[in-house]
CSV table of C-alpha atoms and ligand atoms in Angstrom, one decimal:
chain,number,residue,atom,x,y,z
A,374,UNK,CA,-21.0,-5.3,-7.0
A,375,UNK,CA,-19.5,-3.6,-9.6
A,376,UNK,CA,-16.4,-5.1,-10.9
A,377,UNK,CA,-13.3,-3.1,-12.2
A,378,UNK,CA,-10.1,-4.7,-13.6
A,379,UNK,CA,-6.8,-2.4,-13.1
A,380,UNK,CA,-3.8,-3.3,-15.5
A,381,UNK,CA,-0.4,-2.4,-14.3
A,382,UNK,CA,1.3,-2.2,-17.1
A,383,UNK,CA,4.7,-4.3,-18.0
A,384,UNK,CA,6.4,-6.3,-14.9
A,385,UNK,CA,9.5,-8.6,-13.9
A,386,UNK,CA,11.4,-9.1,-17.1
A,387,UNK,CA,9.6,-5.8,-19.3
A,388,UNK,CA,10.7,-3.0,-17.5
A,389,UNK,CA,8.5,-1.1,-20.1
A,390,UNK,CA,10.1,2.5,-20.7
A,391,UNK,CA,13.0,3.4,-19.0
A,392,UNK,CA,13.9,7.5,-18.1
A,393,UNK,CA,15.2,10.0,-15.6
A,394,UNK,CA,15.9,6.9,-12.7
A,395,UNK,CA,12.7,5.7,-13.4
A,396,UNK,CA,11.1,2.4,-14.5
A,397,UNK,CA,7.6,2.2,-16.6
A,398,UNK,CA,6.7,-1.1,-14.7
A,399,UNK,CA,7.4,0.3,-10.8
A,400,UNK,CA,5.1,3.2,-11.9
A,401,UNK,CA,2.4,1.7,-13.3
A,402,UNK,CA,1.9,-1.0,-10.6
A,403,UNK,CA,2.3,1.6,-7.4
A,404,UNK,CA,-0.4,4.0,-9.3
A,405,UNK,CA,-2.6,1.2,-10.0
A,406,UNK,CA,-2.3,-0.2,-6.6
A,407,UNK,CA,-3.5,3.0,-5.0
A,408,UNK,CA,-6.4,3.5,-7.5
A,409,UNK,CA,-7.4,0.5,-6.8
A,410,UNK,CA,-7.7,1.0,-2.7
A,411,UNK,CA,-9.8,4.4,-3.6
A,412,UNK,CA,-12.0,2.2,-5.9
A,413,UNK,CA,-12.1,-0.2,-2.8
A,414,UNK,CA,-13.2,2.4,-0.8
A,415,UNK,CA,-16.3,3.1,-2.4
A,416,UNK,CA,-16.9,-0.8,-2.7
A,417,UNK,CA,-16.3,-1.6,-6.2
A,418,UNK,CA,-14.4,-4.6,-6.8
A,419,UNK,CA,-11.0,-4.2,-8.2
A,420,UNK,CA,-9.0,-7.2,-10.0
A,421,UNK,CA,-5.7,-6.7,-11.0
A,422,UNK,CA,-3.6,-8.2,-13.9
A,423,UNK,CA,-0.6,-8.4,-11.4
A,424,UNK,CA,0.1,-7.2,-7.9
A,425,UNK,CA,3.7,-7.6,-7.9
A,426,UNK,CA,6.6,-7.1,-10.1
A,427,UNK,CA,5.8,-10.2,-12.8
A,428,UNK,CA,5.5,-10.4,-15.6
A,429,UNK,CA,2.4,-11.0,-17.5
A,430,UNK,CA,2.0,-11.4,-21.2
A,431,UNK,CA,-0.7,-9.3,-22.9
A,432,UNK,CA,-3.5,-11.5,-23.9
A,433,UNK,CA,-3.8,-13.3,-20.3
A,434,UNK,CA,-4.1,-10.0,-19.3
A,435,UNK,CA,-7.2,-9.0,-21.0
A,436,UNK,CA,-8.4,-12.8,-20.4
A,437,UNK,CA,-8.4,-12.5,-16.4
A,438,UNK,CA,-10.7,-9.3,-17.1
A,439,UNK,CA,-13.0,-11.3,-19.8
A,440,UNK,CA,-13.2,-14.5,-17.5
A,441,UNK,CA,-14.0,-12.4,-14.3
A,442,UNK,CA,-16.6,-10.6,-16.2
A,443,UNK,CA,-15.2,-7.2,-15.2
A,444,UNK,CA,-17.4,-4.2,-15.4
A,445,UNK,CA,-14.3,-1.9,-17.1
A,446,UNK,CA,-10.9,-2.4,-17.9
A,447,UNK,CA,-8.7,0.7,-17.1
A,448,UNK,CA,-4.5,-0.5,-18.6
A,449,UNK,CA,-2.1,2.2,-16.6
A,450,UNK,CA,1.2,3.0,-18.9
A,451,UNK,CA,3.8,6.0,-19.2
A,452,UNK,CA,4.8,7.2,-22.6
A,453,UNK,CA,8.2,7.3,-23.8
A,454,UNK,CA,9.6,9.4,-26.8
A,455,UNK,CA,13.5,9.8,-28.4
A,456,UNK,CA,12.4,13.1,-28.4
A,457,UNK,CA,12.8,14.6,-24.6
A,458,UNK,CA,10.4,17.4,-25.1
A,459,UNK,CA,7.4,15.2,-26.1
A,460,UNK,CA,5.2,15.0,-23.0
A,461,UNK,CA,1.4,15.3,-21.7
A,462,UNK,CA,-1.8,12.9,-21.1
A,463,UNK,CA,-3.0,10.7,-23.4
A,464,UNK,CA,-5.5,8.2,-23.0
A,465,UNK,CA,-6.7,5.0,-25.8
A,466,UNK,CA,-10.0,3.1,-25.8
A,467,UNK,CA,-10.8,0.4,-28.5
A,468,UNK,CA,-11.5,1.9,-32.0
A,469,UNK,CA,-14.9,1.4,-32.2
A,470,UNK,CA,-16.2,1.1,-28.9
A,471,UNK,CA,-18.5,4.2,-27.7
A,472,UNK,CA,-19.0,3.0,-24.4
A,473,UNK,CA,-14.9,2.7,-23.8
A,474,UNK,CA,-14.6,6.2,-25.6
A,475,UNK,CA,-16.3,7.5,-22.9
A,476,UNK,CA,-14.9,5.9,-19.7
A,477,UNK,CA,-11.5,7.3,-21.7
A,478,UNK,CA,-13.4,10.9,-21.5
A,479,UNK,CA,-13.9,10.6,-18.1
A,480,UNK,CA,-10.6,9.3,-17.1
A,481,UNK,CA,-8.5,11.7,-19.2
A,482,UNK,CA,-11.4,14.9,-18.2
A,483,UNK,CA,-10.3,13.6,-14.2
A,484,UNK,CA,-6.7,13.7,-14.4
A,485,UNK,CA,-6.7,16.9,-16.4
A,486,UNK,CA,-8.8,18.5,-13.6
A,487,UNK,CA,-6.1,18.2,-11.1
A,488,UNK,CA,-4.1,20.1,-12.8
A,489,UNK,CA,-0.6,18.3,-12.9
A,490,UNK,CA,-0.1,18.1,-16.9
A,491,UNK,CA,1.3,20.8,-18.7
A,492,UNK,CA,-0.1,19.2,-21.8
A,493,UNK,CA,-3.4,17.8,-23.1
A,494,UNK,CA,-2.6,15.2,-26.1
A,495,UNK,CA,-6.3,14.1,-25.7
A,496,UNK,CA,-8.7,10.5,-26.0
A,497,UNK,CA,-7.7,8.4,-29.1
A,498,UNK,CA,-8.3,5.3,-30.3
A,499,UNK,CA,-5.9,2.4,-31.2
A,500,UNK,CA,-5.9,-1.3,-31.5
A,501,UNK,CA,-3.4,-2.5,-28.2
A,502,UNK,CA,-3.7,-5.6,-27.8
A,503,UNK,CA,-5.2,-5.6,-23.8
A,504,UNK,CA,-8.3,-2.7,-25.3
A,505,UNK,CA,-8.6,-4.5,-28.2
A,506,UNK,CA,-9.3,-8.9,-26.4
A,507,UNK,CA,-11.0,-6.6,-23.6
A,508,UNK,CA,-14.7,-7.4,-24.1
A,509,UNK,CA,-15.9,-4.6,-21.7
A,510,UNK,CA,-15.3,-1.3,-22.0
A,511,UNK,CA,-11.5,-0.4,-22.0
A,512,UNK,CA,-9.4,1.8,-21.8
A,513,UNK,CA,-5.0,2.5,-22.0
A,514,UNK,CA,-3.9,5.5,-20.0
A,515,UNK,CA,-0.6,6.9,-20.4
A,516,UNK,CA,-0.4,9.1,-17.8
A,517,UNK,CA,3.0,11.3,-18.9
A,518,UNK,CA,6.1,10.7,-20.7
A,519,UNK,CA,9.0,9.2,-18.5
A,520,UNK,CA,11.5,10.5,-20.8
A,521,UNK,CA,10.6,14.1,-20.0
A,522,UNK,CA,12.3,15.7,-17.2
A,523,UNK,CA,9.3,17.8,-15.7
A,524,UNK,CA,6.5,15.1,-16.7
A,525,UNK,CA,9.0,12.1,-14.8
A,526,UNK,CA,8.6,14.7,-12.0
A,527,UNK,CA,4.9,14.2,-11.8
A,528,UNK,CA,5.3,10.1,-12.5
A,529,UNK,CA,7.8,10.3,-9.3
A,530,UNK,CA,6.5,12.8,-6.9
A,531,UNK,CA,2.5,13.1,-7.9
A,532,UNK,CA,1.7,9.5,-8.0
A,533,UNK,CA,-1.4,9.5,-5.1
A,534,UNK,CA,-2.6,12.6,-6.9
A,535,UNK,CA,-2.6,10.4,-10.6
A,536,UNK,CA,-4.4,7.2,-9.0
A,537,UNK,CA,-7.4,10.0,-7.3
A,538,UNK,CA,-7.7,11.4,-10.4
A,539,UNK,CA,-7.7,8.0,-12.3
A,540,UNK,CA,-10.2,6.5,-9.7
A,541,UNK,CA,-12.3,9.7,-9.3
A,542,UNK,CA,-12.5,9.1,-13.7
A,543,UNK,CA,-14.0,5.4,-12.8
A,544,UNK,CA,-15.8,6.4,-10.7
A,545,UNK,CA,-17.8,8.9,-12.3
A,546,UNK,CA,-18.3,6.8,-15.6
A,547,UNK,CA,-19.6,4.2,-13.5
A,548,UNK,CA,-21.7,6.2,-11.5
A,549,UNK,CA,-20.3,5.9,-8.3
A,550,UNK,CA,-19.9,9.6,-6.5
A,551,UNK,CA,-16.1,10.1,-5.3
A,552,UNK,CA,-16.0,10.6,-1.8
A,553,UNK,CA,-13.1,12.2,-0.4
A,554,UNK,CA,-11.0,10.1,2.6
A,555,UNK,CA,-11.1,11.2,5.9
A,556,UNK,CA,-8.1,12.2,7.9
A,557,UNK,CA,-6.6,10.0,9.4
A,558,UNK,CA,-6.5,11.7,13.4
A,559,UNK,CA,-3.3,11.7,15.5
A,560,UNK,CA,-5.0,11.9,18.5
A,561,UNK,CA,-7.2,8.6,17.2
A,562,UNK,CA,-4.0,6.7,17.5
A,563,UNK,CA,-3.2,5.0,20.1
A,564,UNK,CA,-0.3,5.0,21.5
A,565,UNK,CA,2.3,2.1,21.4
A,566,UNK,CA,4.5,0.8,24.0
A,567,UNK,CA,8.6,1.1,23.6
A,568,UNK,CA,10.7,-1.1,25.3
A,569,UNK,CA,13.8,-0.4,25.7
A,570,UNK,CA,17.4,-0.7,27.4
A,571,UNK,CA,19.2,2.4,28.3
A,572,UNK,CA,22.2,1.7,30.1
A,573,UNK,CA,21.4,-2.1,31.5
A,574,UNK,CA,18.1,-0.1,32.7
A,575,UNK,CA,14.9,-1.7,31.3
A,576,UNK,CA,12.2,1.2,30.2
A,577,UNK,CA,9.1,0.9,29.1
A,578,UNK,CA,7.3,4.4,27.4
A,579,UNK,CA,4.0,5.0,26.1
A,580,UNK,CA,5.1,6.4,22.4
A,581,UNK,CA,4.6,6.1,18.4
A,582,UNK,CA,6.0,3.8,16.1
A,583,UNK,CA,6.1,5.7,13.2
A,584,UNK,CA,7.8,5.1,9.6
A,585,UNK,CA,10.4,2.9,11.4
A,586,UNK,CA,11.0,5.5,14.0
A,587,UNK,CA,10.4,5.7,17.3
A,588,UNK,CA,9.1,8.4,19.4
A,589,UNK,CA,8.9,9.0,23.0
A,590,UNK,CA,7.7,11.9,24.9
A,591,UNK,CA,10.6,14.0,26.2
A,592,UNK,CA,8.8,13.1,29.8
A,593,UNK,CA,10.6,9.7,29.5
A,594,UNK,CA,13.9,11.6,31.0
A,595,UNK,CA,11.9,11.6,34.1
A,596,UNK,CA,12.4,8.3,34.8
A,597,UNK,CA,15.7,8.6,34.5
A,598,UNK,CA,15.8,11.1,37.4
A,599,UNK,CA,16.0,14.3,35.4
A,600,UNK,CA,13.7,17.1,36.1
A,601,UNK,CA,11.6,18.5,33.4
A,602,UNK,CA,10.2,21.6,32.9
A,603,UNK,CA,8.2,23.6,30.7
A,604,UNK,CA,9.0,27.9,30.5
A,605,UNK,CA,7.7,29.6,27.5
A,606,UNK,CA,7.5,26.7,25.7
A,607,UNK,CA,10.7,25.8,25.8
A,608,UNK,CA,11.3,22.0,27.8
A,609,UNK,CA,13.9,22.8,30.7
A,610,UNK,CA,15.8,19.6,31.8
A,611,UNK,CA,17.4,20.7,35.4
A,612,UNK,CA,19.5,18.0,36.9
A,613,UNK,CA,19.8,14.6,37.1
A,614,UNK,CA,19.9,12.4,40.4
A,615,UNK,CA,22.8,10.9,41.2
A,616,UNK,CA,21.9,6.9,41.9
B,804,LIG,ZN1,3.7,0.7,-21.5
């Protein structure tokens, strides 16, 4: 099974950059969790340097990859600038290394192709410390700059979108062909039961328990003693019973 070891950049004490409300080390660990379930789902395994918010230093980071023989080793950061207009894509494999110049190809061509940057600062090389004690191929993304306003907007509100991109980029340099999840269906779920006390009356509805919210089909007034009705789509409640 092909092995690939995701890198969350920064955690716990390192917030890593800070702009517009947002924290380098929150991003970099939700986008790298997600890439790492769409890599799961075409069964590659995925290793990460951290799950959590902790932090990690930089060498162990690229010695979990070395020691569990990881295939690739894909570091997730955001850029930061003193400069507020600064912003784009950039992506960093080991100076040197052909084969991590091209999984940085195919992870910056990916995220390019859906369209979310405004600007393409391109595949470079440089020595960080996690690319450079990586002995697989290896790669530093940083997917915007967190101290632009409309790039931020992208690390905030585009984050599933980032993580397909980044995985669909594995993917392909690994030779794995990206297969698109299927949708999840409503009408697949089934349906939970809510309990509940209405008055001192016990009820029990067949509903959905969704996003900490419950909901009940407006039929439930029935046992209550109303009458419901349906008239050109609108739901007439008539009258209740007086008990
Ligand atoms: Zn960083």
């Amino acid at each position: 099974m092909v092995k690939v070891f995701l890198d969350p950049g920064h955690g716990g004490k390192d917030p890593g950059a800070v702009g517009n409300n947002l924290r380098e080390k929150d991003i970099t660990l939700a986008v790298a969790l997600k890439v790492g379930q769409i890599l799961k789902r075409h069964n590659v395994e995925v290793l990460y340097s951290r799950t959590t918010d902790v932090f990690v230093d930089l060498t162990p980071r690229a010695n979990m990859a070395n020691n569990a023989k990881a295939d690739v080793f894909v570091s997730i950061h955001v850029n930061s600038f003193n400069n507020p207009s600064a912003q784009g894509l950039e992506t960093f494999s080991h100076t040197g290394s052909i084969k991590g110049a091209e999984l940085a190809k195919d992870i910056q061509d990916s995220l390019l192709q859906a369209e979310l940057y405004t600007k393409n600062r391109g595949i470079k090389t440089a020595n960080f410390t996690v690319i450079a004690k990586s002995t697989m191929p290896a790669v530093l993304v940083e997917l915007a700059f967190i101290s632009n306003i409309d790039d931020s907007k992208i690390l905030r509100n585009q984050q599933l979108e980032i993580a397909e991109s980044v995985a669909k980029g594995i993917l392909k340099n690994l030779g794995i062909k990206y297969v698109e999840k299927k949708e999840e269906s409503k009408k697949e779920k089934e349906l939970d039961t809510i309990k509940f006390n209405l008055h001192g009356r016990e009820l029990e509805v067949e509903g959905i328990y969704k996003d900490n919210t419950n909901y009940i089909p407006i039929r439930f007034l029935e046992k209550l003693g109303y009458k419901i009705d349906w008239k050109d789509g609108t739901v007439i409640v008539d009258y209740r019973e007086v008990k």
